[in-house]
Amino acid sequence: MSKRRIETLAVHAGRGIDPATGAVVPPIYLSTTFERSPDGTYPHNYIYTRTNNPNREALEKCLCELEGGVAAAAFSSGSAATMSVFQALSPGDHVIAPVDAYSGTSLLLREVLIPWGLSVTFTELSNFTRVEEAIQENTKLIWIETPSNPLLKITDIRNIAEIAHRAKAICVCDNTWATPVGQNPLKLGADLVVHATTKYLGGHSDVLGGMAIARRETDFFNRIKQIHKTGGAVASPFDCWLVMRGIQTLPYRMKAQAENALKVAEFLSNHPLVEVVHYPGLKHHPGHEIAACQMQLFGGMVSFQVKAGREKAFDVAAKVKLFTRATSLGGVESLIEHRASIEGEGTKTPENLLRLSIGIEHVDDLIDDLEQALNSDFA
């Protein structure tokens, strides 16, 4: 049989008919413990649900197939997955991370992991010279987030992975925004992919989770798995089940959201009250050419900056009627947020920036909503 396409994998990967009942939809295994045989062995390979669980195992297998990896670990949140990757390093190791990235990752590095003993250089990963200059003898990991949050900067995964490997370092890519439908970092040379499964993979704003997927089984990934098991930040059976359910429609949701996002971005780009739009699908975006080479879809996230500053940006967000003012992204409903106020003190996000998570509503309704919010604000 020829290699299955991602639409097929999303429906079937990690799934099978329940052998006990013939159920097409897999059951949720809530048991925390599993029976031993009289000889002391575990014939089903399950001991205790912190160590392993059928639902978690199914989700890990599914994401391995979708991302093209060989091993995975499903965490209780995206931040837990990120934390465990960095914890698999040793105090004294050096990390290179992007300046523009999810604020939770930057906060984790600055407030927890630098005091713990990591050395971190924040730099522009789109500038290869700066990345090369940031390499130190103890550099062990380069962290990529592309498209970035919230400015949607694009990093050339293949080139950064090559820089990392020349330095004998690991390349990790946060693929939450693009998803395996839109981008495949492992095929471009990344060693690990991290997801907040809370977002597009779950897809319905009702589950919390994270995932780390490895291109190869290595001592480093085994260390992550050990932290996963011993630390206990594992995804619950029900949360795994919900993410698996969400993944079944992921390819079609992502196509709809990316199509809507491009149209919204084009509308905003032509609006006289918008200063700049950040979306890699726009041809004038500085990372468009790289994005077009390494992405199959440009994603469902759009950021834009309103003319006249912070107060006007808040006014626009206050006047939307269809978009929901809320943090998070990747659900079927469209969200809007003033990102700088969420990130708090020390944010580098422009104060006039609004971040949009574009849903699956009719795009004309979304555009109408943004248009009335912009126009009423400046009437």
Short mmCIF file of C-alpha atoms in Angstrom, two decimals:
data_model
loop_
_atom_site.label_atom_id
_atom_site.label_comp_id
_atom_site.label_asym_id
_atom_site.label_seq_id
_atom_site.Cartn_x
_atom_site.Cartn_y
_atom_site.Cartn_z
CA MET A 1 0.00 0.00 0.00
CA SER A 2 1.28 3.48 -0.85
CA LYS A 3 2.05 5.91 1.97
CA ARG A 4 -1.14 7.22 3.50
CA ARG A 5 -1.98 10.90 3.27
CA ILE A 6 -2.40 13.00 6.38
CA GLU A 7 -6.20 13.15 6.05
CA THR A 8 -6.25 9.34 6.32
CA LEU A 9 -3.67 9.21 9.09
CA ALA A 10 -5.64 11.73 11.14
CA VAL A 11 -8.61 9.36 11.14
CA HIS A 12 -6.78 6.04 11.60
CA ALA A 13 -3.34 6.56 13.18
CA GLY A 14 -3.14 5.10 16.68
CA ARG A 15 -6.67 3.72 16.44
CA GLY A 16 -8.13 0.28 16.05
CA ILE A 17 -11.30 -1.64 16.73
CA ASP A 18 -11.63 -2.47 20.42
CA PRO A 19 -10.86 -6.22 20.60
CA ALA A 20 -13.04 -6.76 23.67
CA THR A 21 -16.26 -5.26 22.31
CA GLY A 22 -15.78 -4.41 18.65
CA ALA A 23 -16.34 -0.73 19.45
CA VAL A 24 -15.29 1.56 16.61
CA VAL A 25 -14.70 4.47 18.98
CA PRO A 26 -11.98 3.55 21.49
CA PRO A 27 -12.99 3.37 25.16
CA ILE A 28 -11.49 5.61 27.84
CA TYR A 29 -9.31 3.57 30.20
CA LEU A 30 -9.64 5.36 33.55
CA SER A 31 -8.00 2.61 35.61
CA THR A 32 -4.86 3.77 37.38
CA THR A 33 -3.50 0.24 37.87
CA PHE A 34 -3.38 -3.02 35.94
CA GLU A 35 -3.36 -6.67 36.99
CA ARG A 36 -0.23 -8.80 37.12
CA SER A 37 -0.14 -12.41 35.98
CA PRO A 38 0.52 -15.07 38.62
CA ASP A 39 4.16 -15.17 37.51
CA GLY A 40 4.53 -11.45 38.27
CA THR A 41 4.61 -10.20 34.68
CA TYR A 42 2.31 -7.70 32.98
CA PRO A 43 0.98 -9.45 29.85
CA HIS A 44 -0.63 -6.27 28.48
CA ASN A 45 2.46 -4.11 29.19
CA TYR A 46 0.53 -1.75 31.47
CA ILE A 47 1.50 -1.36 35.10
CA TYR A 48 0.36 2.01 36.42
CA THR A 49 -1.23 4.81 34.44
CA ARG A 50 1.48 7.37 35.27
CA THR A 51 3.91 5.01 33.53
CA ASN A 52 1.65 4.15 30.61
CA ASN A 53 -2.00 4.05 29.65
CA PRO A 54 -3.80 2.76 26.52
CA ASN A 55 -5.25 6.17 25.65
CA ARG A 56 -1.93 7.95 26.08
CA GLU A 57 -0.12 5.28 24.10
CA ALA A 58 -2.65 5.62 21.27
CA LEU A 59 -2.21 9.41 21.14
CA GLU A 60 1.57 9.10 21.14
CA LYS A 61 1.44 6.60 18.26
CA CYS A 62 -0.92 8.90 16.37
CA LEU A 63 1.37 11.94 16.68
CA CYS A 64 4.40 9.86 15.71
CA GLU A 65 2.67 8.96 12.46
CA LEU A 66 1.46 12.49 11.79
CA GLU A 67 4.86 14.09 12.46
CA GLY A 68 7.02 11.29 11.04
CA GLY A 69 8.66 10.52 14.39
CA VAL A 70 9.55 7.26 16.10
CA ALA A 71 8.78 8.02 19.76
CA ALA A 72 6.58 10.46 21.65
CA ALA A 73 5.54 11.55 25.14
CA ALA A 74 2.11 13.03 25.89
CA PHE A 75 2.16 15.63 28.67
CA SER A 76 -0.46 17.34 30.79
CA SER A 77 0.18 20.67 29.03
CA GLY A 78 2.33 22.24 26.36
CA SER A 79 4.32 24.01 29.05
CA ALA A 80 5.00 20.68 30.78
CA ALA A 81 6.34 19.29 27.50
CA THR A 82 8.57 22.35 27.04
CA MET A 83 9.76 22.20 30.64
CA SER A 84 10.70 18.53 30.35
CA VAL A 85 12.74 19.11 27.18
CA PHE A 86 14.82 21.76 28.94
CA GLN A 87 15.04 19.68 32.13
CA ALA A 88 16.62 16.89 30.08
CA LEU A 89 19.63 19.19 29.73
CA SER A 90 22.12 19.69 32.55
CA PRO A 91 22.94 22.78 34.63
CA GLY A 92 25.68 24.65 32.80
CA ASP A 93 24.35 23.79 29.33
CA HIS A 94 23.67 26.63 26.90
CA VAL A 95 20.43 27.15 24.96
CA ILE A 96 19.68 29.46 22.03
CA ALA A 97 16.07 30.65 21.92
CA PRO A 98 14.13 33.13 19.76
CA VAL A 99 13.43 36.68 20.90
CA ASP A 100 9.87 36.45 19.56
CA ALA A 101 8.24 33.36 21.03
CA TYR A 102 5.38 32.25 23.23
CA SER A 103 5.75 34.32 26.39
CA GLY A 104 5.31 31.23 28.56
CA THR A 105 8.43 29.66 27.03
CA SER A 106 10.47 32.83 27.58
CA LEU A 107 9.16 33.13 31.14
CA LEU A 108 9.99 29.50 31.85
CA LEU A 109 13.56 30.02 30.65
CA ARG A 110 14.08 33.32 32.48
CA GLU A 111 12.30 32.62 35.77
CA VAL A 112 12.87 28.88 36.26
CA LEU A 113 15.58 27.40 34.08
CA ILE A 114 18.23 30.12 34.17
CA PRO A 115 18.11 30.11 38.01
CA TRP A 116 18.25 26.30 37.81
CA GLY A 117 21.50 26.53 35.89
CA LEU A 118 20.86 26.82 32.17
CA SER A 119 22.56 29.56 30.17
CA VAL A 120 20.29 31.10 27.54
CA THR A 121 20.91 33.47 24.62
CA PHE A 122 17.82 35.05 23.08
CA THR A 123 18.39 36.07 19.47
CA GLU A 124 16.74 36.55 16.08
CA LEU A 125 16.68 33.07 14.54
CA SER A 126 15.90 34.54 11.13
CA ASN A 127 19.42 36.00 11.14
CA PHE A 128 21.83 33.10 10.58
CA THR A 129 24.86 35.24 11.41
CA ARG A 130 23.45 36.06 14.84
CA VAL A 131 22.67 32.40 15.48
CA GLU A 132 26.19 31.38 14.50
CA GLU A 133 27.62 34.09 16.75
CA ALA A 134 25.49 32.86 19.65
CA ILE A 135 26.95 29.33 19.50
CA GLN A 136 29.15 28.50 22.49
CA GLU A 137 31.23 25.46 23.41
CA ASN A 138 28.46 24.35 25.77
CA THR A 139 25.54 24.99 23.38
CA LYS A 140 23.33 21.91 23.59
CA LEU A 141 19.97 23.01 22.15
CA ILE A 142 18.47 25.51 19.73
CA TRP A 143 14.75 26.17 20.20
CA ILE A 144 12.69 27.17 17.15
CA GLU A 145 9.17 28.53 17.12
CA THR A 146 7.85 29.11 13.60
CA PRO A 147 5.56 30.88 12.89
CA SER A 148 6.37 32.79 16.08
CA ASN A 149 3.96 34.10 18.67
CA PRO A 150 2.74 36.81 18.24
CA LEU A 151 4.63 38.42 15.32
CA LEU A 152 4.49 35.35 13.04
CA LYS A 153 8.18 35.52 12.21
CA ILE A 154 9.44 32.65 10.09
CA THR A 155 12.53 30.61 10.90
CA ASP A 156 14.27 28.50 8.26
CA ILE A 157 14.10 25.14 10.03
CA ARG A 158 16.49 23.31 7.73
CA ASN A 159 19.25 25.91 8.05
CA ILE A 160 18.92 26.31 11.82
CA ALA A 161 18.95 22.52 12.23
CA GLU A 162 22.18 22.38 10.23
CA ILE A 163 23.74 25.08 12.43
CA ALA A 164 22.68 23.13 15.53
CA HIS A 165 24.07 19.86 14.24
CA ARG A 166 27.41 21.41 13.29
CA ALA A 167 27.64 22.51 16.92
CA LYS A 168 26.60 18.99 18.04
CA ALA A 169 23.45 20.50 19.52
CA ILE A 170 19.81 19.41 19.38
CA CYS A 171 17.26 21.30 17.30
CA VAL A 172 13.75 21.49 18.78
CA CYS A 173 10.78 23.05 16.96
CA ASP A 174 7.53 24.16 18.56
CA ASN A 175 5.07 23.21 15.82
CA THR A 176 1.89 24.20 17.67
CA TRP A 177 0.82 26.96 15.28
CA ALA A 178 1.56 25.16 12.03
CA THR A 179 0.56 21.61 13.09
CA PRO A 180 1.74 18.56 11.12
CA VAL A 181 -0.83 19.47 8.49
CA GLY A 182 0.99 22.70 7.73
CA GLN A 183 4.62 21.90 8.46
CA ASN A 184 6.85 18.89 9.14
CA PRO A 185 9.95 19.99 11.10
CA LEU A 186 11.35 16.47 11.53
CA LYS A 187 11.56 16.09 7.76
CA LEU A 188 13.46 19.40 7.63
CA GLY A 189 16.10 18.23 10.09
CA ALA A 190 14.70 19.07 13.53
CA ASP A 191 15.39 16.44 16.18
CA LEU A 192 12.31 17.05 18.29
CA VAL A 193 8.88 18.58 17.77
CA VAL A 194 6.82 20.01 20.64
CA HIS A 195 3.09 20.77 20.63
CA ALA A 196 0.54 22.30 22.92
CA THR A 197 -2.16 19.77 22.01
CA THR A 198 -4.55 22.17 23.75
CA LYS A 199 -4.60 24.24 20.58
CA TYR A 200 -5.22 22.99 17.01
CA LEU A 201 -4.79 19.27 17.71
CA GLY A 202 -7.59 19.25 20.28
CA GLY A 203 -9.28 21.98 18.27
CA HIS A 204 -12.30 22.68 20.47
CA SER A 205 -10.97 24.69 23.42
CA ASP A 206 -11.90 21.97 25.90
CA VAL A 207 -8.72 20.04 26.66
CA LEU A 208 -5.25 20.75 28.05
CA GLY A 209 -2.22 18.81 26.84
CA GLY A 210 1.26 18.76 25.36
CA MET A 211 3.42 16.46 23.24
CA ALA A 212 7.07 15.88 22.42
CA ILE A 213 7.92 13.77 19.34
CA ALA A 214 11.39 12.54 18.45
CA ARG A 215 12.86 11.91 15.00
CA ARG A 216 15.05 9.18 16.50
CA GLU A 217 15.19 7.41 19.84
CA THR A 218 18.22 8.92 21.54
CA ASP A 219 19.63 9.11 25.04
CA PHE A 220 18.31 12.67 25.20
CA PHE A 221 14.76 11.64 24.35
CA ASN A 222 14.95 8.73 26.77
CA ARG A 223 15.85 11.29 29.39
CA ILE A 224 12.71 13.26 28.50
CA LYS A 225 10.66 10.08 28.84
CA GLN A 226 12.21 9.41 32.23
CA ILE A 227 11.31 12.92 33.42
CA HIS A 228 7.84 12.42 31.95
CA LYS A 229 7.30 9.22 33.91
CA THR A 230 9.07 10.16 37.14
CA GLY A 231 7.88 13.77 37.29
CA GLY A 232 4.34 12.68 36.51
CA ALA A 233 3.22 15.54 34.24
CA VAL A 234 1.37 13.04 32.04
CA ALA A 235 -1.76 13.59 30.00
CA SER A 236 -4.89 12.07 31.53
CA PRO A 237 -6.74 9.28 29.68
CA PHE A 238 -9.77 11.47 29.01
CA ASP A 239 -7.65 14.37 27.75
CA CYS A 240 -5.81 11.98 25.41
CA TRP A 241 -9.15 10.69 24.16
CA LEU A 242 -10.37 14.23 23.50
CA VAL A 243 -7.21 15.16 21.57
CA MET A 244 -7.50 11.96 19.50
CA ARG A 245 -11.08 12.89 18.66
CA GLY A 246 -10.02 16.40 17.67
CA ILE A 247 -7.22 15.14 15.43
CA GLN A 248 -9.69 13.28 13.22
CA THR A 249 -10.90 16.59 11.75
CA LEU A 250 -7.56 18.43 12.01
CA PRO A 251 -6.67 18.49 8.27
CA TYR A 252 -10.02 19.93 7.25
CA ARG A 253 -10.18 22.40 10.12
CA MET A 254 -6.67 23.63 9.34
CA LYS A 255 -7.44 24.07 5.65
CA ALA A 256 -10.56 26.08 6.46
CA GLN A 257 -8.80 28.18 9.11
CA ALA A 258 -5.80 28.89 6.87
CA GLU A 259 -8.07 29.88 3.99
CA ASN A 260 -10.07 32.19 6.27
CA ALA A 261 -6.89 33.63 7.80
CA LEU A 262 -5.46 34.60 4.42
CA LYS A 263 -8.65 36.41 3.45
CA VAL A 264 -8.79 38.21 6.80
CA ALA A 265 -5.12 39.19 6.46
CA GLU A 266 -5.71 40.53 2.95
CA PHE A 267 -8.68 42.55 4.17
CA LEU A 268 -6.69 44.03 7.05
CA SER A 269 -3.72 44.79 4.77
CA ASN A 270 -5.97 47.02 2.67
CA HIS A 271 -7.65 48.78 5.58
CA PRO A 272 -6.55 52.41 6.04
CA LEU A 273 -6.69 52.17 9.83
CA VAL A 274 -4.32 49.20 10.05
CA GLU A 275 -0.60 49.93 10.37
CA VAL A 276 0.81 46.48 9.54
CA VAL A 277 -0.40 42.88 9.25
CA HIS A 278 1.65 39.87 10.30
CA TYR A 279 0.76 36.75 8.30
CA PRO A 280 3.25 34.58 6.34
CA GLY A 281 0.74 33.92 3.57
CA LEU A 282 0.97 37.54 2.47
CA LYS A 283 3.54 37.97 -0.29
CA HIS A 284 4.98 41.10 1.32
CA HIS A 285 5.62 39.28 4.62
CA PRO A 286 9.41 39.18 5.15
CA GLY A 287 9.35 35.42 5.74
CA HIS A 288 6.93 34.55 2.95
CA GLU A 289 9.44 32.86 0.63
CA ILE A 290 10.82 30.60 3.36
CA ALA A 291 7.32 29.84 4.61
CA ALA A 292 6.20 28.93 1.10
CA CYS A 293 9.08 26.44 0.88
CA GLN A 294 8.64 24.73 4.24
CA MET A 295 4.91 25.03 4.93
CA GLN A 296 1.97 23.35 3.24
CA LEU A 297 -0.45 25.81 4.87
CA PHE A 298 0.25 29.24 6.32
CA GLY A 299 -1.90 28.63 9.38
CA GLY A 300 -4.87 30.21 11.10
CA MET A 301 -3.15 32.92 13.17
CA VAL A 302 -3.04 36.60 12.18
CA SER A 303 -1.69 39.59 14.09
CA PHE A 304 -2.20 43.22 13.13
CA GLN A 305 -1.26 46.60 14.49
CA VAL A 306 -3.85 49.33 14.76
CA LYS A 307 -2.94 52.91 13.93
CA ALA A 308 -3.02 55.34 16.89
CA GLY A 309 -1.67 52.99 19.54
CA ARG A 310 -2.66 50.88 22.52
CA GLU A 311 -5.89 52.63 23.46
CA LYS A 312 -7.28 52.33 19.94
CA ALA A 313 -6.31 48.66 19.80
CA PHE A 314 -8.28 48.06 23.01
CA ASP A 315 -11.22 49.97 21.54
CA VAL A 316 -11.25 47.77 18.45
CA ALA A 317 -11.13 44.61 20.57
CA ALA A 318 -13.99 45.96 22.69
CA LYS A 319 -16.24 46.50 19.68
CA VAL A 320 -16.10 43.07 18.03
CA LYS A 321 -19.34 41.11 18.19
CA LEU A 322 -18.44 37.74 16.63
CA PHE A 323 -14.83 37.36 17.76
CA THR A 324 -14.46 36.41 21.41
CA ARG A 325 -12.00 38.36 23.56
CA ALA A 326 -10.07 35.43 25.02
CA THR A 327 -6.60 33.95 25.40
CA SER A 328 -5.60 30.75 23.59
CA LEU A 329 -5.98 29.71 19.99
CA GLY A 330 -6.71 26.87 17.60
CA GLY A 331 -10.38 26.29 18.39
CA VAL A 332 -13.21 26.37 15.88
CA GLU A 333 -14.32 29.78 17.22
CA SER A 334 -12.47 32.99 16.38
CA LEU A 335 -10.65 34.81 19.19
CA ILE A 336 -9.09 38.25 19.55
CA GLU A 337 -6.72 39.48 22.22
CA HIS A 338 -4.47 42.39 23.07
CA ARG A 339 -1.32 40.31 23.41
CA ALA A 340 0.98 42.78 25.20
CA SER A 341 -1.39 43.09 28.16
CA ILE A 342 -1.50 39.29 28.46
CA GLU A 343 2.28 39.01 28.39
CA GLY A 344 2.67 41.71 31.03
CA GLU A 345 5.71 43.61 32.22
CA GLY A 346 8.76 43.31 29.98
CA THR A 347 6.80 42.34 26.87
CA LYS A 348 8.39 43.13 23.53
CA THR A 349 5.05 42.86 21.72
CA PRO A 350 3.88 46.17 20.18
CA GLU A 351 1.24 47.84 22.34
CA ASN A 352 -1.01 48.41 19.32
CA LEU A 353 -1.02 44.73 18.29
CA LEU A 354 -4.09 42.52 18.28
CA ARG A 355 -3.72 38.77 17.80
CA LEU A 356 -6.42 36.81 16.00
CA SER A 357 -7.08 33.09 16.12
CA ILE A 358 -9.23 32.54 13.05
CA GLY A 359 -11.94 29.92 13.35
CA ILE A 360 -14.16 28.10 10.90
CA GLU A 361 -17.00 30.63 10.74
CA HIS A 362 -17.86 32.08 7.34
CA VAL A 363 -15.02 34.42 6.49
CA ASP A 364 -17.31 37.20 5.28
CA ASP A 365 -18.89 37.33 8.74
CA LEU A 366 -15.45 37.58 10.34
CA ILE A 367 -14.42 40.37 7.98
CA ASP A 368 -17.70 42.21 8.55
CA ASP A 369 -17.11 42.04 12.29
CA LEU A 370 -13.57 43.41 12.06
CA GLU A 371 -14.68 46.11 9.63
CA GLN A 372 -17.43 47.42 11.89
CA ALA A 373 -15.09 47.34 14.91
CA LEU A 374 -12.40 49.27 13.06
CA ASN A 375 -14.73 51.76 11.43
CA SER A 376 -16.86 52.46 14.49
CA ASP A 377 -13.74 53.03 16.52
CA PHE A 378 -12.53 55.76 14.19
CA ALA A 379 -15.87 57.22 13.14
#
